[in-house]
Amino acid sequence: MSAVESFLDALAARGMRVHSLLVHRDGATTLDLWQWPHEPDLKHKLHSATKSFTATAVGFAEAEGLLDLEDPVVRFFDLPDPGENLSRMRVRDLLTMRTGHARGLSGATTRLRRTGWAGEFLEEPVVERPGRTFRYSSTTSHVLSAIVQKVAGEPVDEYLRPRLFEPLGITDFDWERDPDGVSSGGNGLSLRPRDLLSFGVLYLQDGVWQGKRVLPAGWVRKASAPHVLRAVSGEWNGKELLPAGPDAVANSGYGYQFWTSEDGSYAASGLFGQECMVFPDSGAVVVITGAMPDPEYHDLPRMLREAFRRAFAEPPANLDHRVERAREPELLDSPGERPVFARTYAFETNDQGVRSLSVEATADSVRLVVEDDRGTHTLDHGLEKWVRQRTGVSVGRLHHSYQDDAAPILAGAKWAGDELELTWHFLEGPFIDRLTLRFEGDDVVLGHRTNVNSGPTALPPARGTVRA
């Protein structure tokens, strides 16, 4: 069995679901693996791998003379009394996550703010002198995005379009913005895994793409250097990242918004198993996207490094799989009775945010009309088939606070006795939502759970009553 096959088996044994696995080596893509229902032309949420793109924007801004890495952070914000420690903070401290804060802030809480996200960072007490202690925080990266926007006069996604995305041929991407119109610096970028691979290859080639320099000379060396030798992200309590205990083991260092390793590899890394890892001494880049639960996904970088170090020592044929689909569609089987009815249920206030639910069941389909705190949404489900559509149904409570207006999904249904099971595969992210409708006389009990989240993976059941 090859090292890659063993790697995939180890992930599967631990419930670490793979969506795509791509390998570039010696100038060519040698492995191009996809798992149903994810497809090469679909974008994928990068989560915190976004940070490496934000850092790249800083690199361009520095090269163009718009900022200096030694600039004080307070230079870019109107703060009446910033305090001594915040006044000492430099742009370089943001890049290396050494801001002097006592805790790290996450997009899961920041995205709930109704005002600009940089404000959360600037309101956080700076308890020690910046430049000393590593403290991983997504709002730190967001402040970098806000700074680039201030000096460049446009959001980071637009700033990078002609400088990075267009030279690499990246045309299909989305980048979330905060209420002030600032591109989310710490997370929120979605693009195709193949485009993430191109980003990694650009770094592998020292910023040169098809013979032309794209990144500023010297930036790759600076960004991938281990500026922090021992970097531990901290312990997540559902709201914040607190300092890890004294026995915590640091498997990585940190560069400029890249995780680094003693073996010379470095990576753009995101929650739930999104990785773009560069192996300079092997002339290789590995990209993986997936849906990997906490705490298992924390082991992915180490597993990936170890597996591909072995793989690169094997015969090249072991990595020569140009395009491969490794998983067949999930079956939807309802062998028993398939009730046919149409009912509407009203709900009291509940944690799921559902106000009413209309169910129209036929012999081969289920239509759900959900009225929730975001509006009214119609979702069609096939019995023994999947229905592709877009939805803005309220899911943020279970999706690390991500909430799309028109997320592409596959929806399917099956009956298990008198209980209806609905599944939503979110095609551009890690989430698989499963709903259960248990019918009890004139009532329905609605359950809602998901496969991965930074917080609870299930919401309390909600009970609805048939409308007269």
C-alpha angles and dihedrals in degrees: 000000000000124000091251093052090049089049092052091047091051091051092049092049089057096045093252101148117210121212099176138357119191130176128192117191135166093354100314142079104251101172124039109168127168132183124211130291093020118088136196095248095052122097120234131207109252096195108189094359080082087077092072090056090050090052089051089057088053089053092055092046091051092049091050092052094246093124143358125226088233093056113122112249090227089064089076099046134058102237119163096202112008097170129231100284096045089048089058094052115112133197087251089060089057092051092053096039092240099130102137095247121142095221141023124244124219136212087237089074100024093059089062092064118107092206133058113305096224086069091068090058094046091049093053113100114250098219100179139026111288120243097048117073125046113231116172112220134158093211088061089062090045091058088056088055091049091050093051090049091052094052097036098041095229138069118276094251091058092040091054096043098086095027101047116358101048095046089053093046093246107153105147112067140122126208121190118228131205124238089275092055095255116144110246102260099193101042140339103095117126124187140142116289088235088058090050087054090053089053090054092047090052089057091044088056093051093254097310120126123188091341096311127104111242105162120054113270111267096015097108091053092050096043095048097043117110098250088163113043097191115036123172117176094213136232118306116219097179095271108041145006111253125193112281119246122268092262095056113127119222110214093176146039127216134239128174098325091320126105111234135201135207090243090065097255120124135187149200101225134192139186120277095021112314111145138165105184123185120206104191096180091052096043089236145124126196123197124189130175126184153121109275122165129230125294095014096065090062088071094053099090092052092045091048094049093048095045096049095043084061093042093053089055092054127083111290091241090071089068097039102107106125099186125000134168107206103182133049122222116282110256123239110205126177103170097166134057118331108206118217116211146118121224139158122212129198121214133204117226108301142168092255092062092230116149101174138359128201118195122193110181124186132171093273108020147034124213117198122193110192124191108195140151089290099051136266122328131185117207124184120205129190125219106227089358139067124241119209118214144128127259143179095196114151109270104135094109089066099032104068086270092299111143121177124194094216111014115176111238142168111227126196138166139202136178122235104184107300092340122095117213119200125189128196118192108198100213099201099046145032098269128114112178122199122194127190125200113196112189116214111175107289092351136080125202111210120204124188127187138155137206101241136015140148088239134020116349094205135044124218112271116264123214122214131187127215112261114239 
